[in-house]
mmCIF file of C-alpha atoms and ligand atoms in Angstrom:
data_model
loop_
_atom_site.group_PDB
_atom_site.id
_atom_site.type_symbol
_atom_site.label_atom_id
_atom_site.label_comp_id
_atom_site.label_asym_id
_atom_site.label_seq_id
_atom_site.Cartn_x
_atom_site.Cartn_y
_atom_site.Cartn_z
ATOM 1 C CA UNK S 246 68.468 125.088 129.479
ATOM 2 C CA UNK S 247 65.661 124.927 131.970
ATOM 3 C CA UNK S 248 63.689 128.095 132.693
ATOM 4 C CA UNK S 249 62.926 126.907 136.226
ATOM 5 C CA UNK S 250 63.544 129.405 139.032
ATOM 6 C CA UNK S 251 65.254 126.666 141.061
ATOM 7 C CA UNK S 252 69.035 126.998 141.177
ATOM 8 C CA UNK S 253 70.479 124.226 139.007
ATOM 9 C CA UNK S 254 72.660 122.573 141.674
ATOM 10 C CA UNK S 255 71.740 118.985 140.762
ATOM 11 C CA UNK S 256 73.226 117.708 137.526
ATOM 12 C CA UNK S 257 71.680 114.927 135.554
ATOM 13 C CA UNK S 258 68.228 115.532 137.065
ATOM 14 C CA UNK S 259 65.779 112.966 135.702
ATOM 15 C CA UNK S 260 62.802 114.229 133.668
ATOM 16 C CA UNK S 261 60.204 112.631 135.905
ATOM 17 C CA UNK S 262 58.261 113.743 138.962
ATOM 18 C CA UNK S 263 56.485 111.256 141.179
ATOM 19 C CA UNK S 264 52.955 111.653 142.461
ATOM 20 C CA UNK S 265 52.741 108.977 145.103
ATOM 21 C CA UNK S 266 54.421 105.846 146.382
ATOM 22 C CA UNK S 267 53.743 102.633 148.234
ATOM 23 C CA UNK S 268 56.386 100.288 149.603
ATOM 24 C CA UNK S 269 59.215 99.980 147.094
ATOM 25 C CA UNK S 270 57.163 101.485 144.236
ATOM 26 C CA UNK S 271 56.643 105.013 142.909
ATOM 27 C CA UNK S 272 54.046 106.281 140.401
ATOM 28 C CA UNK S 273 54.342 109.214 138.007
ATOM 29 C CA UNK S 274 51.528 111.468 136.703
ATOM 30 C CA UNK S 275 50.856 109.175 133.751
ATOM 31 C CA UNK S 276 50.301 106.244 136.120
ATOM 32 C CA UNK S 277 53.557 104.428 135.289
ATOM 33 C CA UNK S 278 55.014 102.488 138.212
ATOM 34 C CA UNK S 279 58.746 102.393 138.974
ATOM 35 C CA UNK S 280 60.656 99.973 141.174
ATOM 36 C CA UNK S 281 62.543 102.200 143.600
ATOM 37 C CA UNK S 282 66.033 100.836 144.138
ATOM 38 C CA UNK S 283 67.393 104.104 145.540
ATOM 39 C CA UNK S 284 64.895 104.983 148.310
ATOM 40 C CA UNK S 285 65.641 108.699 148.032
ATOM 41 C CA UNK S 286 69.355 107.885 148.552
ATOM 42 C CA UNK S 287 69.054 105.512 151.522
ATOM 43 C CA UNK S 288 66.345 107.604 153.187
ATOM 44 C CA UNK S 289 63.002 105.805 152.801
ATOM 45 C CA UNK S 290 64.156 102.585 154.473
ATOM 46 C CA UNK S 291 60.589 101.617 155.399
ATOM 47 C CA UNK S 292 59.475 102.337 151.850
ATOM 48 C CA UNK S 293 56.949 104.938 150.753
ATOM 49 C CA UNK S 294 53.779 105.678 152.683
ATOM 50 C CA UNK S 295 54.423 103.120 155.418
ATOM 51 C CA UNK S 296 51.162 103.105 157.447
ATOM 52 C CA UNK S 297 52.906 103.345 160.838
ATOM 53 C CA UNK S 298 54.904 106.403 159.698
ATOM 54 C CA UNK S 299 51.854 108.038 158.135
ATOM 55 C CA UNK S 300 49.857 107.404 161.310
ATOM 56 C CA UNK S 301 52.459 109.094 163.537
ATOM 57 C CA UNK S 302 52.788 112.021 161.124
ATOM 58 C CA UNK S 303 49.036 112.650 161.228
ATOM 59 C CA UNK S 304 48.750 112.119 164.971
ATOM 60 C CA UNK S 305 51.748 114.271 165.919
ATOM 61 C CA UNK S 306 50.847 117.017 163.413
ATOM 62 C CA UNK S 307 47.486 117.309 165.165
ATOM 63 C CA UNK S 308 49.195 117.670 168.552
ATOM 64 C CA UNK S 309 52.392 119.684 168.285
ATOM 65 C CA UNK S 310 55.072 120.501 165.703
ATOM 66 C CA UNK S 311 57.575 122.710 167.429
ATOM 67 C CA UNK S 312 58.340 124.402 170.720
ATOM 68 C CA UNK S 313 62.126 125.136 170.462
ATOM 69 C CA UNK S 314 64.811 123.664 172.670
ATOM 70 C CA UNK S 315 64.042 126.364 175.229
ATOM 71 C CA UNK S 316 61.788 123.675 176.722
ATOM 72 C CA UNK S 317 62.291 119.983 177.362
ATOM 73 C CA UNK S 318 61.096 118.000 174.354
ATOM 74 C CA UNK S 319 59.794 114.671 175.652
ATOM 75 C CA UNK S 320 59.849 113.033 172.203
ATOM 76 C CA UNK S 321 63.506 114.064 171.780
ATOM 77 C CA UNK S 322 64.409 112.478 175.119
ATOM 78 C CA UNK S 323 62.558 109.322 174.066
ATOM 79 C CA UNK S 324 64.335 109.237 170.702
ATOM 80 C CA UNK S 325 67.734 109.719 172.369
ATOM 81 C CA UNK S 326 66.946 106.641 174.528
ATOM 82 C CA UNK S 327 65.946 104.507 171.571
ATOM 83 C CA UNK S 328 68.741 105.631 169.257
ATOM 84 C CA UNK S 329 71.598 105.340 171.742
ATOM 85 C CA UNK S 330 70.273 101.903 172.690
ATOM 86 C CA UNK S 331 70.417 100.448 169.162
ATOM 87 C CA UNK S 332 73.664 102.298 168.439
ATOM 88 C CA UNK S 333 75.503 101.270 171.606
ATOM 89 C CA UNK S 334 76.219 104.941 172.323
ATOM 90 C CA UNK S 335 75.485 107.154 175.343
ATOM 91 C CA UNK S 336 74.391 110.644 174.279
ATOM 92 C CA UNK S 337 72.703 112.268 171.289
ATOM 93 C CA UNK S 338 72.614 115.752 169.817
ATOM 94 C CA UNK S 339 69.856 116.332 167.234
ATOM 95 C CA UNK S 340 70.008 118.459 164.096
ATOM 96 C CA UNK S 341 68.384 118.474 160.665
ATOM 97 C CA UNK S 342 70.693 116.763 158.175
ATOM 98 C CA UNK S 343 73.740 114.597 157.694
ATOM 99 C CA UNK S 344 76.046 117.531 157.066
ATOM 100 C CA UNK S 345 74.896 119.137 160.299
ATOM 101 C CA UNK S 346 75.496 115.889 162.190
ATOM 102 C CA UNK S 347 79.069 115.792 160.874
ATOM 103 C CA UNK S 348 79.471 119.515 161.561
ATOM 104 C CA UNK S 349 78.576 118.699 165.189
ATOM 105 C CA UNK S 350 81.103 115.839 165.247
ATOM 106 C CA UNK S 351 83.831 118.174 163.950
ATOM 107 C CA UNK S 352 82.935 120.791 166.570
ATOM 108 C CA UNK S 353 83.127 118.064 169.241
ATOM 109 C CA UNK S 354 86.614 117.196 168.015
ATOM 110 C CA UNK S 355 87.607 120.889 168.258
ATOM 111 C CA UNK S 356 86.410 121.008 171.876
ATOM 112 C CA UNK S 357 88.328 117.818 172.600
ATOM 113 C CA UNK S 358 91.427 119.489 171.158
ATOM 114 C CA UNK S 359 90.917 122.531 173.386
ATOM 115 C CA UNK S 360 90.707 120.240 176.397
ATOM 116 C CA UNK S 361 94.041 118.736 175.389
ATOM 117 C CA UNK S 362 95.506 122.189 174.643
ATOM 118 C CA UNK S 363 96.040 121.468 170.965
ATOM 119 C CA UNK S 364 95.639 124.808 169.209
ATOM 120 C CA UNK S 365 95.803 123.679 165.568
ATOM 121 C CA UNK S 366 93.851 120.414 165.543
ATOM 122 C CA UNK S 367 94.052 117.984 162.636
ATOM 123 C CA UNK S 368 91.443 115.362 161.772
ATOM 124 C CA UNK S 369 92.470 112.490 159.523
ATOM 125 C CA UNK S 370 89.801 111.662 156.942
ATOM 126 C CA UNK S 371 89.794 109.389 153.904
ATOM 127 C CA UNK S 372 90.401 110.182 150.259
ATOM 128 C CA UNK S 373 87.264 109.642 148.217
ATOM 129 C CA UNK S 374 85.049 110.261 151.267
ATOM 130 C CA UNK S 375 81.813 112.214 151.456
ATOM 131 C CA UNK S 376 80.738 113.988 154.627
ATOM 132 C CA UNK S 377 78.455 116.781 153.379
ATOM 133 C CA UNK S 378 78.302 120.161 151.650
ATOM 134 C CA UNK S 379 78.781 122.723 154.433
ATOM 135 C CA UNK S 380 82.208 124.390 154.625
ATOM 136 C CA UNK S 381 83.605 122.129 157.347
ATOM 137 C CA UNK S 382 82.083 118.929 155.955
ATOM 138 C CA UNK S 383 83.137 119.581 152.353
ATOM 139 C CA UNK S 384 86.602 120.285 153.719
ATOM 140 C CA UNK S 385 86.445 116.940 155.530
ATOM 141 C CA UNK S 386 85.452 115.182 152.288
ATOM 142 C CA UNK S 387 88.631 114.017 150.562
ATOM 143 C CA UNK S 388 87.086 114.514 147.145
ATOM 144 C CA UNK S 389 88.156 117.295 144.786
ATOM 145 C CA UNK S 390 84.837 117.421 142.932
ATOM 146 C CA UNK S 391 83.095 118.400 146.211
ATOM 147 C CA UNK S 392 85.702 120.986 147.248
ATOM 148 C CA UNK S 393 86.432 122.667 143.918
ATOM 149 C CA UNK S 394 85.497 126.344 143.846
ATOM 150 C CA UNK S 395 85.081 126.699 147.605
ATOM 151 C CA UNK S 396 88.684 127.268 148.630
ATOM 152 C CA UNK S 397 90.005 128.331 151.081
ATOM 153 C CA UNK S 398 88.918 125.196 152.908
ATOM 154 C CA UNK S 399 88.641 124.669 156.641
ATOM 155 C CA UNK S 400 92.209 123.552 157.228
ATOM 156 C CA UNK S 401 91.706 120.894 159.929
ATOM 157 C CA UNK S 402 91.824 117.944 157.556
ATOM 158 C CA UNK S 403 94.412 115.655 156.046
ATOM 159 C CA UNK S 404 93.449 112.822 153.736
ATOM 160 C CA UNK S 405 94.694 109.263 153.512
ATOM 161 C CA UNK S 406 93.745 106.289 151.331
ATOM 162 C CA UNK S 407 91.188 103.984 152.954
ATOM 163 C CA UNK S 408 92.668 100.673 154.149
ATOM 164 C CA UNK S 409 96.267 101.823 153.543
ATOM 165 C CA UNK S 410 98.103 101.513 156.878
ATOM 166 C CA UNK S 411 101.440 102.687 155.483
ATOM 167 C CA UNK S 412 99.990 105.969 154.213
ATOM 168 C CA UNK S 413 98.268 106.428 157.562
ATOM 169 C CA UNK S 414 101.551 105.865 159.415
ATOM 170 C CA UNK S 415 103.273 108.522 157.289
ATOM 171 C CA UNK S 416 100.477 111.037 157.895
ATOM 172 C CA UNK S 417 100.670 110.364 161.627
ATOM 173 C CA UNK S 418 104.415 110.865 161.623
ATOM 174 C CA UNK S 419 104.011 114.266 159.954
ATOM 175 C CA UNK S 420 101.180 115.580 162.124
ATOM 176 C CA UNK S 421 101.399 113.556 165.345
ATOM 177 C CA UNK S 422 101.256 116.418 167.842
ATOM 178 C CA UNK S 423 98.169 118.004 166.268
ATOM 179 C CA UNK S 424 96.006 115.005 165.453
ATOM 180 C CA UNK S 425 92.773 114.883 167.413
ATOM 181 C CA UNK S 426 90.544 112.436 165.522
ATOM 182 C CA UNK S 427 90.167 109.943 162.693
ATOM 183 C CA UNK S 428 86.903 110.149 160.773
ATOM 184 C CA UNK S 429 85.583 107.683 158.201
ATOM 185 C CA UNK S 430 82.596 105.975 156.608
ATOM 186 C CA UNK S 431 82.643 102.199 157.335
ATOM 187 C CA UNK S 432 81.554 101.810 153.707
ATOM 188 C CA UNK S 433 82.117 104.810 151.447
ATOM 189 C CA UNK S 434 78.768 105.442 149.780
ATOM 190 C CA UNK S 435 79.268 108.325 147.370
ATOM 191 C CA UNK S 436 82.842 107.094 146.935
ATOM 192 C CA UNK S 437 81.518 104.025 145.083
ATOM 193 C CA UNK S 438 80.658 101.418 147.775
ATOM 194 C CA UNK S 439 84.195 100.951 149.109
ATOM 195 C CA UNK S 440 84.334 99.142 152.450
ATOM 196 C CA UNK S 441 86.845 99.631 155.236
ATOM 197 C CA UNK S 442 88.298 96.247 156.191
ATOM 198 C CA UNK S 443 87.820 94.957 159.734
ATOM 199 C CA UNK S 444 91.595 94.886 160.021
ATOM 200 C CA UNK S 445 91.816 98.598 159.160
ATOM 201 C CA UNK S 446 89.026 99.518 161.580
ATOM 202 C CA UNK S 447 90.741 97.565 164.360
ATOM 203 C CA UNK S 448 93.978 99.362 163.510
ATOM 204 C CA UNK S 449 92.468 102.883 163.661
ATOM 205 C CA UNK S 450 90.710 101.961 166.920
ATOM 206 C CA UNK S 451 94.050 100.922 168.419
ATOM 207 C CA UNK S 452 95.695 104.147 167.244
ATOM 208 C CA UNK S 453 92.901 106.262 168.699
ATOM 209 C CA UNK S 454 93.198 104.438 172.039
ATOM 210 C CA UNK S 455 96.966 104.690 172.064
ATOM 211 C CA UNK S 456 97.054 108.439 171.309
ATOM 212 C CA UNK S 457 93.787 109.450 172.962
ATOM 213 C CA UNK S 458 92.156 110.569 169.693
ATOM 214 C CA UNK S 459 88.459 110.392 168.853
ATOM 215 C CA UNK S 460 87.303 107.755 166.398
ATOM 216 C CA UNK S 461 84.396 109.202 164.406
ATOM 217 C CA UNK S 462 82.229 106.990 162.190
ATOM 218 C CA UNK S 463 79.983 108.622 159.627
ATOM 219 C CA UNK S 464 77.128 106.091 159.443
ATOM 220 C CA UNK S 465 74.733 108.490 157.759
ATOM 221 C CA UNK S 466 74.333 106.173 154.765
ATOM 222 C CA UNK S 467 75.421 102.831 156.269
ATOM 223 C CA UNK S 468 73.384 103.152 159.458
ATOM 224 C CA UNK S 469 69.904 102.133 160.612
ATOM 225 C CA UNK S 470 69.853 98.646 159.148
ATOM 226 C CA UNK S 471 71.144 99.432 155.671
ATOM 227 C CA UNK S 472 73.973 96.877 155.777
ATOM 228 C CA UNK S 473 72.083 94.190 157.708
ATOM 229 C CA UNK S 474 73.074 95.343 161.209
ATOM 230 C CA UNK S 475 71.695 98.356 163.019
ATOM 231 C CA UNK S 476 75.019 100.056 162.264
ATOM 232 C CA UNK S 477 77.671 98.879 159.850
ATOM 233 C CA UNK S 478 80.514 98.893 162.375
ATOM 234 C CA UNK S 479 78.530 96.317 164.397
ATOM 235 C CA UNK S 480 79.665 93.720 161.859
ATOM 236 C CA UNK S 481 83.021 94.123 163.643
ATOM 237 C CA UNK S 482 84.118 94.414 167.277
ATOM 238 C CA UNK S 483 85.254 98.033 166.766
ATOM 239 C CA UNK S 484 83.271 100.832 168.434
ATOM 240 C CA UNK S 485 83.516 104.535 167.607
ATOM 241 C CA UNK S 486 83.647 107.378 170.156
ATOM 242 C CA UNK S 487 81.432 109.530 167.973
ATOM 243 C CA UNK S 488 78.945 108.435 165.328
ATOM 244 C CA UNK S 489 76.771 110.431 162.968
ATOM 245 C CA UNK S 490 73.349 109.371 161.712
ATOM 246 C CA UNK S 491 70.779 110.983 159.426
ATOM 247 C CA UNK S 492 69.232 109.798 156.139
ATOM 248 C CA UNK S 493 66.836 106.976 157.169
ATOM 249 C CA UNK S 494 66.204 108.183 160.710
ATOM 250 C CA UNK S 495 62.759 109.689 160.030
ATOM 251 C CA UNK S 496 62.101 107.907 156.690
ATOM 252 C CA UNK S 497 62.090 111.191 154.748
ATOM 253 C CA UNK S 498 61.635 113.990 157.250
ATOM 254 C CA UNK S 499 64.831 116.004 157.795
ATOM 255 C CA UNK S 500 66.764 114.931 160.878
ATOM 256 C CA UNK S 501 70.348 114.194 161.840
ATOM 257 C CA UNK S 502 72.074 113.103 165.034
ATOM 258 C CA UNK S 503 75.567 113.146 166.446
ATOM 259 C CA UNK S 504 76.050 110.371 169.006
ATOM 260 C CA UNK S 505 78.794 110.185 171.601
ATOM 261 C CA UNK S 506 80.202 107.566 173.932
ATOM 262 C CA UNK S 507 82.610 107.525 176.832
ATOM 263 C CA UNK S 508 85.285 110.235 176.505
ATOM 264 C CA UNK S 509 83.268 112.068 173.822
ATOM 265 C CA UNK S 510 80.310 112.593 176.172
ATOM 266 C CA UNK S 511 79.574 115.956 177.765
ATOM 267 C CA UNK S 512 81.945 117.905 175.501
ATOM 268 C CA UNK S 513 79.036 120.049 174.333
ATOM 269 C CA UNK S 514 78.116 122.059 177.410
ATOM 270 C CA UNK S 515 75.348 124.687 177.592
ATOM 271 C CA UNK S 516 75.618 127.262 174.807
ATOM 272 C CA UNK S 517 78.194 125.291 172.802
ATOM 273 C CA UNK S 518 75.879 124.149 170.022
ATOM 274 C CA UNK S 519 72.250 124.342 169.017
ATOM 275 C CA UNK S 520 69.629 124.400 166.302
ATOM 276 C CA UNK S 521 66.201 126.011 166.082
ATOM 277 C CA UNK S 522 64.529 123.044 164.413
ATOM 278 C CA UNK S 523 66.878 120.351 165.748
ATOM 279 C CA UNK S 524 65.056 117.520 167.523
ATOM 280 C CA UNK S 525 61.594 119.085 167.374
ATOM 281 C CA UNK S 526 58.579 117.085 168.609
ATOM 282 C CA UNK S 527 57.340 116.320 165.089
ATOM 283 C CA UNK S 528 60.491 114.774 163.557
ATOM 284 C CA UNK S 529 61.399 113.031 166.808
ATOM 285 C CA UNK S 530 57.966 111.396 167.069
ATOM 286 C CA UNK S 531 58.356 110.104 163.514
ATOM 287 C CA UNK S 532 61.932 108.903 164.153
ATOM 288 C CA UNK S 533 60.736 107.032 167.270
ATOM 289 C CA UNK S 534 58.141 105.291 165.107
ATOM 290 C CA UNK S 535 60.798 104.431 162.505
ATOM 291 C CA UNK S 536 62.979 102.704 165.102
ATOM 292 C CA UNK S 537 60.003 100.936 166.710
ATOM 293 C CA UNK S 538 58.768 99.744 163.317
ATOM 294 C CA UNK S 539 62.212 98.510 162.334
ATOM 295 C CA UNK S 540 62.273 96.477 165.535
ATOM 296 C CA UNK S 541 58.704 95.196 165.260
ATOM 297 C CA UNK S 542 58.960 94.170 161.604
ATOM 298 C CA UNK S 543 62.515 92.769 161.784
ATOM 299 C CA UNK S 544 63.625 95.186 159.083
ATOM 300 C CA UNK S 545 67.333 94.811 159.862
ATOM 301 C CA UNK S 546 67.142 91.023 159.411
ATOM 302 C CA UNK S 547 65.232 91.526 156.186
ATOM 303 C CA UNK S 548 67.943 93.874 154.906
ATOM 304 C CA UNK S 549 70.569 91.237 155.666
ATOM 305 C CA UNK S 550 68.644 88.298 154.197
ATOM 306 C CA UNK S 551 67.302 89.967 151.067
ATOM 307 C CA UNK S 552 70.609 91.842 150.728
ATOM 308 C CA UNK S 553 72.625 88.597 150.748
ATOM 309 C CA UNK S 554 70.149 87.099 148.295
ATOM 310 C CA UNK S 555 70.275 90.101 145.939
ATOM 311 C CA UNK S 556 74.073 90.345 146.007
ATOM 312 C CA UNK S 557 74.341 86.647 145.209
ATOM 313 C CA UNK S 558 71.795 86.836 142.428
ATOM 314 C CA UNK S 559 73.530 89.857 140.883
ATOM 315 C CA UNK S 560 76.843 88.017 140.956
ATOM 316 C CA UNK S 561 75.478 84.910 139.262
ATOM 317 C CA UNK S 562 72.704 86.215 136.985
ATOM 318 C CA UNK S 563 73.869 89.624 135.854
ATOM 319 C CA UNK S 564 76.179 88.799 132.993
ATOM 320 C CA UNK S 565 77.576 91.737 131.071
ATOM 321 C CA UNK S 566 81.120 92.148 129.747
ATOM 322 C CA UNK S 567 81.372 95.717 131.153
ATOM 323 C CA UNK S 568 80.864 94.572 134.778
ATOM 324 C CA UNK S 569 84.166 94.408 136.672
ATOM 325 C CA UNK S 570 82.895 93.961 140.238
ATOM 326 C CA UNK S 571 79.737 93.451 142.280
ATOM 327 C CA UNK S 572 80.142 94.291 145.963
ATOM 328 C CA UNK S 573 78.359 95.545 149.047
ATOM 329 C CA UNK S 574 76.765 94.576 152.303
ATOM 330 C CA UNK S 575 73.079 94.158 153.121
ATOM 331 C CA UNK S 576 71.111 96.433 150.840
ATOM 332 C CA UNK S 577 74.012 98.762 150.025
ATOM 333 C CA UNK S 578 75.304 97.387 146.740
ATOM 334 C CA UNK S 579 77.625 98.641 144.013
ATOM 335 C CA UNK S 580 78.057 97.248 140.516
ATOM 336 C CA UNK S 581 81.244 98.601 138.993
ATOM 337 C CA UNK S 582 81.643 98.909 135.233
ATOM 338 C CA UNK S 583 84.854 99.263 133.250
ATOM 339 C CA UNK S 584 83.889 102.748 132.022
ATOM 340 C CA UNK S 585 81.865 105.839 133.065
ATOM 341 C CA UNK S 586 78.151 105.040 132.879
ATOM 342 C CA UNK S 587 76.260 108.175 133.948
ATOM 343 C CA UNK S 588 73.815 107.573 131.053
ATOM 344 C CA UNK S 589 72.478 104.427 132.729
ATOM 345 C CA UNK S 590 70.146 106.273 135.117
ATOM 346 C CA UNK S 591 68.128 107.491 132.095
ATOM 347 C CA UNK S 592 68.046 103.938 130.735
ATOM 348 C CA UNK S 593 66.880 102.842 134.188
ATOM 349 C CA UNK S 594 63.973 105.251 133.910
ATOM 350 C CA UNK S 595 63.010 103.749 130.520
ATOM 351 C CA UNK S 596 62.921 100.341 132.203
ATOM 352 C CA UNK S 597 61.051 101.670 135.244
ATOM 353 C CA UNK S 598 63.925 101.031 137.639
ATOM 354 C CA UNK S 599 65.399 103.751 139.899
ATOM 355 C CA UNK S 600 69.042 103.763 141.047
ATOM 356 C CA UNK S 601 71.960 106.143 140.719
ATOM 357 C CA UNK S 602 75.608 106.186 139.710
ATOM 358 C CA UNK S 603 78.446 107.028 142.086
ATOM 359 C CA UNK S 604 82.137 107.523 141.456
ATOM 360 C CA UNK S 605 81.274 107.826 137.739
ATOM 361 C CA UNK S 606 81.096 104.121 136.989
ATOM 362 C CA UNK S 607 79.411 102.367 139.899
ATOM 363 C CA UNK S 608 75.702 101.531 139.764
ATOM 364 C CA UNK S 609 74.512 102.097 143.318
ATOM 365 C CA UNK S 610 71.541 100.157 144.684
ATOM 366 C CA UNK S 611 69.993 101.375 147.949
ATOM 367 C CA UNK S 612 66.473 99.932 147.860
ATOM 368 C CA UNK S 613 64.044 100.284 150.767
ATOM 369 C CA UNK S 614 64.921 97.758 153.479
ATOM 370 C CA UNK S 615 61.405 96.291 153.276
ATOM 371 C CA UNK S 616 61.859 94.788 149.806
ATOM 372 C CA UNK S 617 60.917 91.168 149.203
ATOM 373 C CA UNK S 618 62.840 88.476 147.332
ATOM 374 C CA UNK S 619 60.399 88.869 144.436
ATOM 375 C CA UNK S 620 61.242 92.546 144.241
ATOM 376 C CA UNK S 621 64.948 91.706 144.453
ATOM 377 C CA UNK S 622 64.470 89.325 141.503
ATOM 378 C CA UNK S 623 62.703 92.115 139.636
ATOM 379 C CA UNK S 624 65.655 94.480 140.281
ATOM 380 C CA UNK S 625 68.003 91.951 138.652
ATOM 381 C CA UNK S 626 65.696 91.417 135.654
ATOM 382 C CA UNK S 627 65.307 95.157 135.075
ATOM 383 C CA UNK S 628 69.041 95.810 135.521
ATOM 384 C CA UNK S 629 69.723 93.210 132.860
ATOM 385 C CA UNK S 630 67.413 95.159 130.538
ATOM 386 C CA UNK S 631 69.058 98.470 131.490
ATOM 387 C CA UNK S 632 72.504 97.144 130.605
ATOM 388 C CA UNK S 633 71.326 95.917 127.205
ATOM 389 C CA UNK S 634 69.206 98.989 126.351
ATOM 390 C CA UNK S 635 70.748 100.862 123.410
HETATM 391 C C1 LIG R 933 74.308 111.855 152.599
HETATM 392 C C2 LIG R 933 75.555 111.817 153.393
HETATM 393 C C3 LIG R 933 76.010 112.946 154.106
HETATM 394 C C4 LIG R 933 75.327 114.288 154.020
HETATM 395 O O1 LIG R 933 74.006 114.278 154.447
HETATM 396 P P1 LIG R 933 73.034 115.501 154.074
HETATM 397 O O2 LIG R 933 71.775 115.171 154.811
HETATM 398 O O3 LIG R 933 72.878 115.505 152.595
HETATM 399 O O4 LIG R 933 73.689 116.729 154.562
HETATM 400 C C5 LIG R 933 77.150 112.801 154.870
HETATM 401 N N1 LIG R 933 77.826 111.643 154.937
HETATM 402 C C6 LIG R 933 77.407 110.545 154.270
HETATM 403 C C7 LIG R 933 78.177 109.273 154.394
HETATM 404 C C8 LIG R 933 76.271 110.595 153.461
HETATM 405 O O5 LIG R 933 75.888 109.520 152.772
#
């Protein structure tokens, strides 16, 4: 048992602490270098210590950190422009994390219900989903392991199996009058890299149009270039009414955003929501630089090209009898084994490769989007070693 004064909320914490990083590499105190194939869980998309990010951090820190939303924040207005542009959305609300972004989306859905005079609103979410750890977002997450111990839950949510239209039809039949929104991750991240099909997304879009419900996409993990498009749903012709973003938005500084389009705009009026830190000049300046840098350095194309290359290479080169599936999109990749494999992260550490395990038996790769083909090759070589390490 650790004697640390930090509450032990993270299981399986690795016995290593990093001193500094550069690009896709991290160094520990002893000077060992590790190939980072997790990027702080899809956060450091531009890699570690990207010069453009560092430059903005230094420059903005010397100017202004925080004023509160009592005053107009020019950098927040600028970020809203940039982010809604790449996202194909119209308005942004800024907060400090993914859970808070989803919390905002759920509050938006409640206001939409009020407008439609629905007093006991229901949001359909997916089994196996992950939307955060606050009370509303853990209630939205159709995953027992996240909810256990925190009952009673916020009772807005009913859960259906992703890509199962029949189950969805039954749920709709039972709750029709109270449904206000459908919320999902285009690719379930913590759920083990499980993608919604284009057919299913088209179907939920049609249902939302037909019944005047909000379609909410949680693109916190899939967004900002991760899957080889700015946002994962842009691989399809389906557009959400509300979309949440966080993780990679400021490459490691805490920020989240809830974006709205069309009928979801202007639901939050004055006094309806807010955050002390949300959208402050410092994080917004850094997020602006992240988006600009992604554009300038063609990071989204790189994620698609190196992602396709890596997925292909894993499929052909990574030969191990325990592997049952290799799947993903861009640089969001899952390697499923035929049995639980939580012990592999420690073996990864021994081989100087960082990744994590989701859904108990899926190796999840979320490398920085700046990785090269050589680094992708190195990921495959090291994974091979990890799988054969006793
Ligand atoms: C990480 C994540 C969240 C929660 O974000 P936090 O910043 O940890 O609150 C929500 N949804 C998805 C899909 C995520 O990957």
